[in-house]
Short mmCIF file of C-alpha atoms in Angstrom, two decimals:
data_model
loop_
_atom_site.label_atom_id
_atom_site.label_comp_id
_atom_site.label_asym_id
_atom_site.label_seq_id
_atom_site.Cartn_x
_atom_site.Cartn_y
_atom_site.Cartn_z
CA UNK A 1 0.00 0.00 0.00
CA UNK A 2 1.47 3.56 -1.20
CA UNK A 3 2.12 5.91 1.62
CA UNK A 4 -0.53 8.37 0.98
CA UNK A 5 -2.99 5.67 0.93
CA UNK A 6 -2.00 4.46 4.61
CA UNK A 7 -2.07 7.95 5.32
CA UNK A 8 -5.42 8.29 4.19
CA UNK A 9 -6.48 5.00 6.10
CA UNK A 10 -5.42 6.46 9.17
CA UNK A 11 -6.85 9.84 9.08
CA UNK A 12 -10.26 7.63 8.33
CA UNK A 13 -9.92 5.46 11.52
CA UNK A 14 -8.63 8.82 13.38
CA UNK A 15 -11.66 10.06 12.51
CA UNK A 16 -14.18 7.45 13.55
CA UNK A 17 -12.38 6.64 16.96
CA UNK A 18 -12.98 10.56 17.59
CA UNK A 19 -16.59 10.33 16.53
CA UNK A 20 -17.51 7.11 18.44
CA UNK A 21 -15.36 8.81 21.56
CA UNK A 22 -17.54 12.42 20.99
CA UNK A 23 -20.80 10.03 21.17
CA UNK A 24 -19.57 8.24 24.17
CA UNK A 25 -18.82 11.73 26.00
CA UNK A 26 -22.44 12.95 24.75
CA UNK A 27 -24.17 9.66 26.11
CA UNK A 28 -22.35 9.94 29.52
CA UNK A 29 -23.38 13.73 29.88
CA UNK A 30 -26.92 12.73 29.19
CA UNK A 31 -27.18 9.38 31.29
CA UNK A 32 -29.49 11.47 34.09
CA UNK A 33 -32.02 13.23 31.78
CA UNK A 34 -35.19 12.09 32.33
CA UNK A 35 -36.23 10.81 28.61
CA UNK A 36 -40.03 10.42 28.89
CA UNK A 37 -40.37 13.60 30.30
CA UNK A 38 -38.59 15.46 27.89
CA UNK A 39 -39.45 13.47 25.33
CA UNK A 40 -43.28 14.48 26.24
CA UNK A 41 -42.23 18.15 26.21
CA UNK A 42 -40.26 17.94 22.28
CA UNK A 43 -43.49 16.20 21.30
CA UNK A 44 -45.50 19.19 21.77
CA UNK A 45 -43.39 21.18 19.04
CA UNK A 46 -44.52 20.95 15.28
CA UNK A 47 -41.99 18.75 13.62
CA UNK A 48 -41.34 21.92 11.40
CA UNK A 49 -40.41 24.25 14.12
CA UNK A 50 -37.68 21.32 15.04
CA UNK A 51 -36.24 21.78 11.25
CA UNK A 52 -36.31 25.06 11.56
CA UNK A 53 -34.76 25.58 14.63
CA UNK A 54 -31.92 23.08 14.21
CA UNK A 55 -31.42 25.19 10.39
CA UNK A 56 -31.14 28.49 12.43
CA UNK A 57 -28.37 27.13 14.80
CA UNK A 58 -26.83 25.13 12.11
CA UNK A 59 -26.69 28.89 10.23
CA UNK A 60 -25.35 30.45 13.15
CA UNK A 61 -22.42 28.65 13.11
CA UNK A 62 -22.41 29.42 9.58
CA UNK A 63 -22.34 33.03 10.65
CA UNK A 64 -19.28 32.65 12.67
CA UNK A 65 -17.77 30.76 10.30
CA UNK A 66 -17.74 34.09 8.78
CA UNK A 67 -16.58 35.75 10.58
CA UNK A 68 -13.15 33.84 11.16
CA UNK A 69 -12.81 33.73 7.26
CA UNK A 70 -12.78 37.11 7.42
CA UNK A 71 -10.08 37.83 9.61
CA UNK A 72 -7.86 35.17 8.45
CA UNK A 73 -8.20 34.59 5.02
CA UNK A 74 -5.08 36.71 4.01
CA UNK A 75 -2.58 35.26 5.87
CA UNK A 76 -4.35 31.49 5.74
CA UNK A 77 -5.97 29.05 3.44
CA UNK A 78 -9.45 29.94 5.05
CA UNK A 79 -12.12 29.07 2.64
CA UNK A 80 -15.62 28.79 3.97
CA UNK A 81 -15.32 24.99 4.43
CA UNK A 82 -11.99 25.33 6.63
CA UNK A 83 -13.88 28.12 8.53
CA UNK A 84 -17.11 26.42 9.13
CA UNK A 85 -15.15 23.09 10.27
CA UNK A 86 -12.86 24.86 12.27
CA UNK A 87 -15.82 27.26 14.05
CA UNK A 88 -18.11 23.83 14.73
CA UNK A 89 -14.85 21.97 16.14
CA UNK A 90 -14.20 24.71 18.99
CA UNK A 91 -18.25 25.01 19.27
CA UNK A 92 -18.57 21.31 20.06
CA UNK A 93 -15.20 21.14 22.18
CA UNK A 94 -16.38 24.23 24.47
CA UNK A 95 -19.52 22.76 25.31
CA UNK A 96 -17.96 18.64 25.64
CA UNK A 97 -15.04 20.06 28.01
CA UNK A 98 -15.92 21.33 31.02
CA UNK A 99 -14.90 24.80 32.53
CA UNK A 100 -14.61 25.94 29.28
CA UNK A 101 -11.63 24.26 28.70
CA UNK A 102 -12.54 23.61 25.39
CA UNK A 103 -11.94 27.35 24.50
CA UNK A 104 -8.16 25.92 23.55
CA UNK A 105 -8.53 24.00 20.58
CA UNK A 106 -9.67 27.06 18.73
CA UNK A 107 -5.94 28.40 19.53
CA UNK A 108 -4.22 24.66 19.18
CA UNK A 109 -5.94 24.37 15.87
CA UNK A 110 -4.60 27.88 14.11
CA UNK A 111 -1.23 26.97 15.70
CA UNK A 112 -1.23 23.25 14.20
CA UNK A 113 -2.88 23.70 10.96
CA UNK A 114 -1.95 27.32 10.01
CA UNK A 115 1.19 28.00 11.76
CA UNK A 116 -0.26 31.09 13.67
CA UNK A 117 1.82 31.81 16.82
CA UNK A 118 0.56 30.99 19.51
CA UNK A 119 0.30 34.41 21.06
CA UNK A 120 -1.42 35.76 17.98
CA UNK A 121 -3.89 32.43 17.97
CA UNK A 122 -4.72 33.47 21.67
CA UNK A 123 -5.36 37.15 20.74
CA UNK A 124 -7.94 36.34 17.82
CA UNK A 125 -9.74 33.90 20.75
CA UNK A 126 -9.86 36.77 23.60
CA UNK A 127 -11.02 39.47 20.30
CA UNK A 128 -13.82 36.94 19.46
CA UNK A 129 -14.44 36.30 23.04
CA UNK A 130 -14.54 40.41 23.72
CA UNK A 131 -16.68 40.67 20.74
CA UNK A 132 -19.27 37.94 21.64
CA UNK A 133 -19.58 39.66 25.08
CA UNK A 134 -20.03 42.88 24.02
CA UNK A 135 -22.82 41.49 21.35
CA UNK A 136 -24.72 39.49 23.29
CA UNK A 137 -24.88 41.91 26.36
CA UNK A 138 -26.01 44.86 24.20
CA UNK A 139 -28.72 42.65 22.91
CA UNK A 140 -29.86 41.38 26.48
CA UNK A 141 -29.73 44.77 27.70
CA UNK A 142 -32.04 45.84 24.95
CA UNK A 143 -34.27 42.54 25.28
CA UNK A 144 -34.82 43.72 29.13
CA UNK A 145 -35.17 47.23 28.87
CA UNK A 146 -38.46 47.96 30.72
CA UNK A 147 -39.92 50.06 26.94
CA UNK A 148 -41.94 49.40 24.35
CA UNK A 149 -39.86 47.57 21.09
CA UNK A 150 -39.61 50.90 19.19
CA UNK A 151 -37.88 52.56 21.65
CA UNK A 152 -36.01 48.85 22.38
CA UNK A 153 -34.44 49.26 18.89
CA UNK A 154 -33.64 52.86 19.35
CA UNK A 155 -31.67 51.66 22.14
CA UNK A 156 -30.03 48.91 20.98
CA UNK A 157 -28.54 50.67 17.83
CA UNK A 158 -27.38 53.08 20.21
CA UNK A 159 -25.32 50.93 22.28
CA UNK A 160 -24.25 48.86 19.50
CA UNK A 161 -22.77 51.96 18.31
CA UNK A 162 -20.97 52.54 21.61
CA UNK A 163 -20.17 48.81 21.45
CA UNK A 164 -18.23 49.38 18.02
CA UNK A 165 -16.17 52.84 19.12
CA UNK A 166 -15.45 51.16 22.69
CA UNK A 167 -14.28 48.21 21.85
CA UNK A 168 -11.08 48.94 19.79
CA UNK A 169 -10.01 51.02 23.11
CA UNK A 170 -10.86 48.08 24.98
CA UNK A 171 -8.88 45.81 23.05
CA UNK A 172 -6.25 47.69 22.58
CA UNK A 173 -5.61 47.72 26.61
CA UNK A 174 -6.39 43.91 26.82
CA UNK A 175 -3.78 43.71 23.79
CA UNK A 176 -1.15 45.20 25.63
CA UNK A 177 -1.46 43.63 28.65
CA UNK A 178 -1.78 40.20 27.13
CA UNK A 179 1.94 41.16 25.56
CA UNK A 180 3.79 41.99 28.86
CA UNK A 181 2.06 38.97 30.11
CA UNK A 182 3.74 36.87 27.33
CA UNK A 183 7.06 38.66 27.03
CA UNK A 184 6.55 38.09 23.09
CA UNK A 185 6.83 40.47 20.50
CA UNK A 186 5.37 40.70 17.06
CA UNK A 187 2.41 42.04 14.93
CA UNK A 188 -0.31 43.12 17.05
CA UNK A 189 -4.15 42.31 15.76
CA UNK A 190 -6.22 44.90 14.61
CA UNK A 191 -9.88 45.68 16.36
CA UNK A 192 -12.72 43.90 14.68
CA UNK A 193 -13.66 44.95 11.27
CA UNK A 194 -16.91 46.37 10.17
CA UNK A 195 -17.99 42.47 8.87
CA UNK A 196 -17.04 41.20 11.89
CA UNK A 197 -19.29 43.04 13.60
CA UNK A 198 -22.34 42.41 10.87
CA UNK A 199 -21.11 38.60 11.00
CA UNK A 200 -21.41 38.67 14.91
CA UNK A 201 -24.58 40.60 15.39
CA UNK A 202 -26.45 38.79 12.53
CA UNK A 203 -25.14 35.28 14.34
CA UNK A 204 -26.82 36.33 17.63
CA UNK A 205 -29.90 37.47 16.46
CA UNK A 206 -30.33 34.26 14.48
CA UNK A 207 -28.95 32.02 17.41
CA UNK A 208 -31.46 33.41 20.15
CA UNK A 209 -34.34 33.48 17.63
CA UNK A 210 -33.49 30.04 16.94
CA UNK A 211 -33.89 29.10 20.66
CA UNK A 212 -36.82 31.04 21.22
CA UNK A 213 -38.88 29.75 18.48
CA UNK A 214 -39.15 26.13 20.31
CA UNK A 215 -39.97 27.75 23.78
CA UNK A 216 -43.03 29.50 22.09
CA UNK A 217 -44.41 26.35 21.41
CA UNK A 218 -43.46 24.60 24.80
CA UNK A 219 -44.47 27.04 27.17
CA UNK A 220 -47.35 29.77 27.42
CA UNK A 221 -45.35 33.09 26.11
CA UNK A 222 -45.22 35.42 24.02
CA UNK A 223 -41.88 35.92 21.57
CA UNK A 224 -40.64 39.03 23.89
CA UNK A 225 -40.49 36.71 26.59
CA UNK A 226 -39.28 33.80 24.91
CA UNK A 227 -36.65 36.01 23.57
CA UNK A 228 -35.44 36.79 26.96
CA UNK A 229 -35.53 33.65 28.09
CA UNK A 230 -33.41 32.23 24.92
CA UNK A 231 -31.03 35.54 26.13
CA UNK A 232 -30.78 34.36 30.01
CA UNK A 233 -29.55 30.99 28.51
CA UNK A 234 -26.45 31.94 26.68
CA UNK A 235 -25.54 34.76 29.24
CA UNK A 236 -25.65 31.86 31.39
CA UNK A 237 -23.41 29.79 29.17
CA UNK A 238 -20.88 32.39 28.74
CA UNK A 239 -20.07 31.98 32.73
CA UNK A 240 -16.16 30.98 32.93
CA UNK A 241 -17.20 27.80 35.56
CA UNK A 242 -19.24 25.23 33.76
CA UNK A 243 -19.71 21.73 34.05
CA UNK A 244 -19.26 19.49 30.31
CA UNK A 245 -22.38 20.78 27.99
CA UNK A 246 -23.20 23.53 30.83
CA UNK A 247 -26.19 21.75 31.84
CA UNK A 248 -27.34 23.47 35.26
CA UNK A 249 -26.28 27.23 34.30
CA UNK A 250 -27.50 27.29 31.19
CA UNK A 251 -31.48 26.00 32.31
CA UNK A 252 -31.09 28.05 34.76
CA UNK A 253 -30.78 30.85 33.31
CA UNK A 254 -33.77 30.30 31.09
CA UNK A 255 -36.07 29.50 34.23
CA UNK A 256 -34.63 32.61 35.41
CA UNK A 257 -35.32 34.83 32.40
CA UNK A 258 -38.77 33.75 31.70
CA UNK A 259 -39.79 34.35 35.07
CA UNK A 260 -38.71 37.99 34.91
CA UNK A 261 -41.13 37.95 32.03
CA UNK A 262 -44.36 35.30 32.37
CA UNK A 263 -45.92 33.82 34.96
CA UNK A 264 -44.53 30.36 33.95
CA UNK A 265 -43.88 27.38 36.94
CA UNK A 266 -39.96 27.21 37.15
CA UNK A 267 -40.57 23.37 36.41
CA UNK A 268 -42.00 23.98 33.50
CA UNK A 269 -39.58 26.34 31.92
CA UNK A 270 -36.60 23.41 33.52
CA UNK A 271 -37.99 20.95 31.03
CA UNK A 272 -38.52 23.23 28.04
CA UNK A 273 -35.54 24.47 28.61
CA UNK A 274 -33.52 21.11 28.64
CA UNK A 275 -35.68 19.96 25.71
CA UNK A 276 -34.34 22.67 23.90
CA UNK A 277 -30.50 22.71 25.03
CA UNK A 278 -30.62 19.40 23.57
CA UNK A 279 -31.61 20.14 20.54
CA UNK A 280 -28.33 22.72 20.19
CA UNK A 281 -26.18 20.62 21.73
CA UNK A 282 -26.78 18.29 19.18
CA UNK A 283 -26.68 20.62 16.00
CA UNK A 284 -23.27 21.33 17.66
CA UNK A 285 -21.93 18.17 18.26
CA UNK A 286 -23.46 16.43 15.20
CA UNK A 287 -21.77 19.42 12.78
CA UNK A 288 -18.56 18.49 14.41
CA UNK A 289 -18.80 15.02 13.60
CA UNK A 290 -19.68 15.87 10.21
CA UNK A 291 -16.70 18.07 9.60
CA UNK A 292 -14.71 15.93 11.14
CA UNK A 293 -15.47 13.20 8.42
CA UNK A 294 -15.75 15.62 5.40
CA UNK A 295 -12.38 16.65 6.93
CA UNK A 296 -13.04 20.52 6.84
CA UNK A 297 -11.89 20.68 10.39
CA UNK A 298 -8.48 19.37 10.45
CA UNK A 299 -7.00 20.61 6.74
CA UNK A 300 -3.94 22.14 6.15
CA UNK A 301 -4.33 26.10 6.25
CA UNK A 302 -0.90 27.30 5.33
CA UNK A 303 -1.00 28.47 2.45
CA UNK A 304 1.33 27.29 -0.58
CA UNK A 305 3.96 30.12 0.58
CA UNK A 306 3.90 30.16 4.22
CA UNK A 307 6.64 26.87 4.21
CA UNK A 308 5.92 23.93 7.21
CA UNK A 309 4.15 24.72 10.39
CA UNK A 310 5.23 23.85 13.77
CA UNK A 311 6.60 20.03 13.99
#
């Protein structure tokens, strides 16, 4: 057998040992939920709402696929398919390693496959990190507001606005700091560009939208307060301590959410809740297994110039 056929042999088994080991993780996480119960509560959702749903996460991460091409597609080979695999890879890692240790294979990946310093790999995680943040707490801060949705939106382009000129100042401080920290020297990353910021906003308002729209039919709300609710569960998720697939936090900040919102029983809003955590953690974890056996996720992004990455 020719060498780049073993190769390709190996890479294949490599690839199903990591799937059958994701699946094993996924079924140990979920050994506890109660099945009839939620599977009771997923009944009650039309079958299309489930599609469409699952196709607004799956387009989120689509989104921030984006966004990562964007940044990197100069200096790496960092096509849509490389982004996508690479963006569902750290997705499904953050969420299957607990205490968000996960967050690393987002830097161990630019580092292997591209050649990115590590420094610089850790930078473009903390600006996508800052970024996130800043997104996802103007919109919840919007979302909560105690006005009426006209002047919601007012308020939300407002601070969005303040979000884009504050941020470069912000990073720019974390930036420096992270340097000293290091002791390395070298180029220093820009702020986030105009499309990052349309990439990120668009991928939150499609990812909480997403959630929401399965609440609506599980519980007795209205969108506004399934909204918030979808809101309270990834502000939740974005806590540095979590256990593997953040399942505590993140129901709990739905229950407490909605109940800022609608008289809903916490119980109630547990099981939705769950029902529909499930349903992202598998969009996540099932798009990593896919890319892992297209092989989008673990391709060669140096491009033909760049010479060998790290041994």
């Amino acid at each position: 057998m020719s060498e780049p056929h073993k190769k390709s042999g190996k890479k294949l088994w490599l690839s199903l040992l990591v799937t059958l080991v994701a699946v094993l993780a996924l079924g140990w996480m979920l050994r506890q939920v109660d099945w009839q119960q939620a599977a009771q509560a997923g009944a009650r959702v039309p079958l299309h709402v489930w599609l469409l749903s699952a196709l607004g996460m799956a387009a989120s991460h689509l989104l921030r696929a984006g966004r990562v091409r964007a940044e990197w597609r100069g200096q790496l080979r960092m096509g849509w398919r490389e982004a996508w695999g690479l963006m569902v890879r750290h997705s499904a890692w953050v969420v299957l390693v607990p205490m968000r240790g996960g967050e690393a294979i987002y830097v161990w990946a630019l580092h292997r496959q591209g050649g990115v310093p590590l420094r610089q790999a850790g930078l473009s995680l903390l600006r996508l990190r800052l970024q996130d943040m800043a997104v996802l707490a103007v919109l919840a801060l919007a979302l909560f507001a105690p006005f009426d949705w006209p002047w919601r939106l007012l308020l939300l382009l407002a601070m969005l606005v303040a979000a884009v000129w504050l941020l470069p100042m912000v990073w720019f401080i974390a930036q420096e700091r992270a340097i000293r920290r290091s002791g390395e020297s070298g180029r220093k990353l820009p702020a986030p560009a105009w499309a990052s910021w349309a990439y990120a906003v668009s991928n939150w308002v499609v990812k909480l939208a997403a959630i929401a729209w399965p609440l609506l039919s599980l519980l007795p709300l209205d969108f506004d307060a399934a909204l918030k609710g979808a809101a309270g569960g990834e502000l939740a998720a974005a806590l540095p301590v979590q256990p593997p697939a953040g399942f505590g936090p993140y129901e709990a900040g739905v229950i407490a959410a909605i109940r800022s919102a609608a008289e809903v029983a916490w119980s109630d809003i547990a099981v939705a809740a769950l029902v529909v955590h499930l349903l992202a953690l598998a969009v996540t974890v099932g798009s990593s297994v896919l890319a892992r056996l297209l092989g989008w996720s673990h391709r060669d992004l140096r491009l033909p110039h760049s010479g060998p990455g790290p041994a």
